[in-house]
PDB file of C-alpha atoms in Angstrom:
ATOM      1  CA  UNK X   1     108.752 192.033  13.252  1.00 31.00           C
ATOM      2  CA  UNK X   2     110.191 188.688  12.361  1.00 35.00           C
ATOM      3  CA  UNK X   3     109.598 187.074   8.981  1.00 40.00           C
ATOM      4  CA  UNK X   4     111.609 183.969   9.726  1.00 41.00           C
ATOM      5  CA  UNK X   5     110.429 180.600  10.826  1.00 43.00           C
ATOM      6  CA  UNK X   6     112.611 180.548  13.900  1.00 44.00           C
ATOM      7  CA  UNK X   7     111.494 183.889  15.234  1.00 41.00           C
ATOM      8  CA  UNK X   8     114.808 185.600  14.725  1.00 52.00           C
ATOM      9  CA  UNK X   9     114.286 187.315  11.341  1.00 61.00           C
ATOM     10  CA  UNK X  10     116.009 184.401   9.505  1.00 73.00           C
ATOM     11  CA  UNK X  11     114.411 181.423   7.831  1.00 87.00           C
ATOM     12  CA  UNK X  12     116.597 179.196   9.993  1.00 93.00           C
ATOM     13  CA  UNK X  13     119.986 178.052  11.038  1.00 96.00           C
ATOM     14  CA  UNK X  14     121.630 175.454   8.725  1.00 97.00           C
ATOM     15  CA  UNK X  15     124.458 173.026   9.118  1.00 97.00           C
ATOM     16  CA  UNK X  16     125.806 172.414   5.564  1.00 98.00           C
ATOM     17  CA  UNK X  17     127.922 169.247   5.144  1.00 98.00           C
ATOM     18  CA  UNK X  18     129.617 169.004   1.765  1.00 97.00           C
ATOM     19  CA  UNK X  19     133.039 167.573   0.982  1.00 96.00           C
ATOM     20  CA  UNK X  20     133.509 169.408  -2.309  1.00 96.00           C
ATOM     21  CA  UNK X  21     135.006 172.783  -1.548  1.00 97.00           C
ATOM     22  CA  UNK X  22     133.539 174.609  -4.554  1.00 97.00           C
ATOM     23  CA  UNK X  23     129.995 173.199  -4.035  1.00 97.00           C
ATOM     24  CA  UNK X  24     130.226 173.939  -0.320  1.00 97.00           C
ATOM     25  CA  UNK X  25     131.259 177.575  -0.823  1.00 98.00           C
ATOM     26  CA  UNK X  26     128.579 178.200  -3.470  1.00 97.00           C
ATOM     27  CA  UNK X  27     125.830 176.474  -1.493  1.00 98.00           C
ATOM     28  CA  UNK X  28     126.775 178.373   1.675  1.00 98.00           C
ATOM     29  CA  UNK X  29     126.711 181.688  -0.184  1.00 98.00           C
ATOM     30  CA  UNK X  30     123.259 180.895  -1.683  1.00 98.00           C
ATOM     31  CA  UNK X  31     121.861 180.050   1.720  1.00 98.00           C
ATOM     32  CA  UNK X  32     123.392 183.055   3.407  1.00 97.00           C
ATOM     33  CA  UNK X  33     121.994 185.381   0.663  1.00 96.00           C
ATOM     34  CA  UNK X  34     118.643 183.736   1.278  1.00 96.00           C
ATOM     35  CA  UNK X  35     118.790 184.845   4.929  1.00 96.00           C
ATOM     36  CA  UNK X  36     119.877 181.597   6.464  1.00 97.00           C
ATOM     37  CA  UNK X  37     122.519 181.459   9.193  1.00 96.00           C
ATOM     38  CA  UNK X  38     124.979 178.882   7.933  1.00 97.00           C
ATOM     39  CA  UNK X  39     127.614 176.770   9.573  1.00 96.00           C
ATOM     40  CA  UNK X  40     129.605 174.620   7.134  1.00 97.00           C
ATOM     41  CA  UNK X  41     131.462 171.341   7.647  1.00 97.00           C
ATOM     42  CA  UNK X  42     133.847 169.699   5.215  1.00 96.00           C
ATOM     43  CA  UNK X  43     132.830 166.145   6.172  1.00 96.00           C
ATOM     44  CA  UNK X  44     130.674 164.101   8.575  1.00 96.00           C
ATOM     45  CA  UNK X  45     133.369 164.013  11.272  1.00 95.00           C
ATOM     46  CA  UNK X  46     133.538 167.777  11.403  1.00 96.00           C
ATOM     47  CA  UNK X  47     129.764 168.007  11.423  1.00 96.00           C
ATOM     48  CA  UNK X  48     129.537 165.613  14.369  1.00 95.00           C
ATOM     49  CA  UNK X  49     132.109 167.558  16.318  1.00 94.00           C
ATOM     50  CA  UNK X  50     130.098 170.740  15.750  1.00 92.00           C
ATOM     51  CA  UNK X  51     126.872 169.006  16.775  1.00 91.00           C
ATOM     52  CA  UNK X  52     128.482 167.836  19.996  1.00 89.00           C
ATOM     53  CA  UNK X  53     129.582 171.286  21.091  1.00 88.00           C
ATOM     54  CA  UNK X  54     127.620 172.769  23.981  1.00 80.00           C
ATOM     55  CA  UNK X  55     125.140 175.374  22.727  1.00 83.00           C
ATOM     56  CA  UNK X  56     125.359 174.373  19.033  1.00 84.00           C
ATOM     57  CA  UNK X  57     121.917 174.758  17.551  1.00 90.00           C
ATOM     58  CA  UNK X  58     120.577 174.381  14.049  1.00 94.00           C
ATOM     59  CA  UNK X  59     117.123 173.981  12.522  1.00 95.00           C
ATOM     60  CA  UNK X  60     118.223 172.011   9.400  1.00 97.00           C
ATOM     61  CA  UNK X  61     121.058 169.859   8.284  1.00 97.00           C
ATOM     62  CA  UNK X  62     121.787 169.849   4.520  1.00 98.00           C
ATOM     63  CA  UNK X  63     124.197 167.024   3.678  1.00 97.00           C
ATOM     64  CA  UNK X  64     125.746 165.467   0.645  1.00 96.00           C
ATOM     65  CA  UNK X  65     124.880 161.812   0.575  1.00 94.00           C
ATOM     66  CA  UNK X  66     128.094 160.321  -0.754  1.00 91.00           C
ATOM     67  CA  UNK X  67     131.160 161.513   1.204  1.00 92.00           C
ATOM     68  CA  UNK X  68     134.409 159.816   2.161  1.00 92.00           C
ATOM     69  CA  UNK X  69     134.378 158.092   5.544  1.00 92.00           C
ATOM     70  CA  UNK X  70     130.752 158.413   6.422  1.00 94.00           C
ATOM     71  CA  UNK X  71     127.723 158.891   4.181  1.00 92.00           C
ATOM     72  CA  UNK X  72     125.195 161.626   4.672  1.00 93.00           C
ATOM     73  CA  UNK X  73     122.665 159.048   5.641  1.00 93.00           C
ATOM     74  CA  UNK X  74     124.924 157.610   8.349  1.00 94.00           C
ATOM     75  CA  UNK X  75     125.610 161.152   9.537  1.00 95.00           C
ATOM     76  CA  UNK X  76     121.888 161.858   9.761  1.00 94.00           C
ATOM     77  CA  UNK X  77     121.372 158.711  11.867  1.00 93.00           C
ATOM     78  CA  UNK X  78     124.171 159.769  14.242  1.00 94.00           C
ATOM     79  CA  UNK X  79     122.849 163.348  14.557  1.00 93.00           C
ATOM     80  CA  UNK X  80     119.312 162.188  15.178  1.00 90.00           C
ATOM     81  CA  UNK X  81     120.542 160.197  18.110  1.00 92.00           C
ATOM     82  CA  UNK X  82     121.643 163.509  19.668  1.00 88.00           C
ATOM     83  CA  UNK X  83     118.799 165.652  18.233  1.00 88.00           C
ATOM     84  CA  UNK X  84     115.686 163.519  17.462  1.00 89.00           C
ATOM     85  CA  UNK X  85     113.447 165.226  14.996  1.00 88.00           C
ATOM     86  CA  UNK X  86     116.056 167.516  13.566  1.00 92.00           C
ATOM     87  CA  UNK X  87     115.111 168.233   9.927  1.00 96.00           C
ATOM     88  CA  UNK X  88     117.387 166.899   7.173  1.00 96.00           C
ATOM     89  CA  UNK X  89     117.808 167.710   3.493  1.00 97.00           C
ATOM     90  CA  UNK X  90     119.908 165.340   1.446  1.00 96.00           C
ATOM     91  CA  UNK X  91     121.711 166.537  -1.694  1.00 96.00           C
ATOM     92  CA  UNK X  92     123.501 164.445  -4.361  1.00 94.00           C
ATOM     93  CA  UNK X  93     124.655 164.592  -7.905  1.00 91.00           C
ATOM     94  CA  UNK X  94     123.143 161.185  -8.462  1.00 85.00           C
ATOM     95  CA  UNK X  95     119.445 160.686  -9.282  1.00 86.00           C
ATOM     96  CA  UNK X  96     117.158 160.003  -6.339  1.00 80.00           C
ATOM     97  CA  UNK X  97     115.845 156.781  -7.915  1.00 82.00           C
ATOM     98  CA  UNK X  98     119.435 155.221  -7.941  1.00 83.00           C
ATOM     99  CA  UNK X  99     120.071 156.411  -4.367  1.00 82.00           C
ATOM    100  CA  UNK X 100     116.797 154.897  -3.124  1.00 79.00           C
ATOM    101  CA  UNK X 101     117.478 151.616  -5.035  1.00 80.00           C
ATOM    102  CA  UNK X 102     120.934 151.443  -3.479  1.00 82.00           C
ATOM    103  CA  UNK X 103     119.605 152.245   0.010  1.00 77.00           C
ATOM    104  CA  UNK X 104     121.672 155.454   0.222  1.00 82.00           C
ATOM    105  CA  UNK X 105     118.763 157.815   0.933  1.00 83.00           C
ATOM    106  CA  UNK X 106     115.811 156.887   3.198  1.00 79.00           C
ATOM    107  CA  UNK X 107     112.442 156.623   1.451  1.00 76.00           C
ATOM    108  CA  UNK X 108     110.388 159.740   2.015  1.00 85.00           C
ATOM    109  CA  UNK X 109     113.471 161.840   2.946  1.00 91.00           C
ATOM    110  CA  UNK X 110     113.759 165.403   1.648  1.00 95.00           C
ATOM    111  CA  UNK X 111     116.069 165.271  -1.407  1.00 94.00           C
ATOM    112  CA  UNK X 112     117.455 167.765  -3.872  1.00 96.00           C
ATOM    113  CA  UNK X 113     119.502 166.618  -6.914  1.00 94.00           C
ATOM    114  CA  UNK X 114     122.655 168.548  -7.942  1.00 94.00           C
ATOM    115  CA  UNK X 115     123.106 170.702  -9.818  1.00 95.00           C
ATOM    116  CA  UNK X 116     120.330 172.925  -8.419  1.00 96.00           C
ATOM    117  CA  UNK X 117     119.549 176.577  -8.927  1.00 97.00           C
ATOM    118  CA  UNK X 118     119.682 179.026  -6.054  1.00 98.00           C
ATOM    119  CA  UNK X 119     115.899 179.282  -6.104  1.00 97.00           C
ATOM    120  CA  UNK X 120     115.482 175.503  -6.010  1.00 97.00           C
ATOM    121  CA  UNK X 121     117.814 175.212  -3.006  1.00 98.00           C
ATOM    122  CA  UNK X 122     116.149 178.087  -1.064  1.00 97.00           C
ATOM    123  CA  UNK X 123     112.653 176.821  -1.834  1.00 97.00           C
ATOM    124  CA  UNK X 124     113.473 173.235  -0.762  1.00 97.00           C
ATOM    125  CA  UNK X 125     115.226 174.395   2.467  1.00 97.00           C
ATOM    126  CA  UNK X 126     112.201 176.532   3.391  1.00 96.00           C
ATOM    127  CA  UNK X 127     109.793 173.677   2.444  1.00 96.00           C
ATOM    128  CA  UNK X 128     111.679 171.215   4.702  1.00 97.00           C
ATOM    129  CA  UNK X 129     111.752 173.693   7.640  1.00 95.00           C
ATOM    130  CA  UNK X 130     108.003 174.446   7.315  1.00 94.00           C
ATOM    131  CA  UNK X 131     106.983 170.762   7.082  1.00 88.00           C
ATOM    132  CA  UNK X 132     105.214 169.466  10.202  1.00 67.00           C
TER     133      UNK X 132
END
């Protein structure tokens, strides 16, 4: 019997994109302990390379918004060209109001402010995956 949203006993497959090593490792560990299958990328370039690989499949992209080279918002736009409708969760240490004001996060996008608790992260990831 499957209790996951993707029919495989897992809540879903996640691509985590975070340039801070410590934050990436902790976030990856939280998601894995929550049952998610996690692939991590250190930046947008690595994430795009993974998305372009044949057979690469994820249900959710969790990306930091402010990263060197390419923002999480720009990354999301590029990924959606390859995978329209792929669910995204943006994370940042800056308040959502500032990011919206500066045009760094799309209005209505799923967002979680750092620092977050393990329960907040898992609940938000599941919420985004279950949203229509």
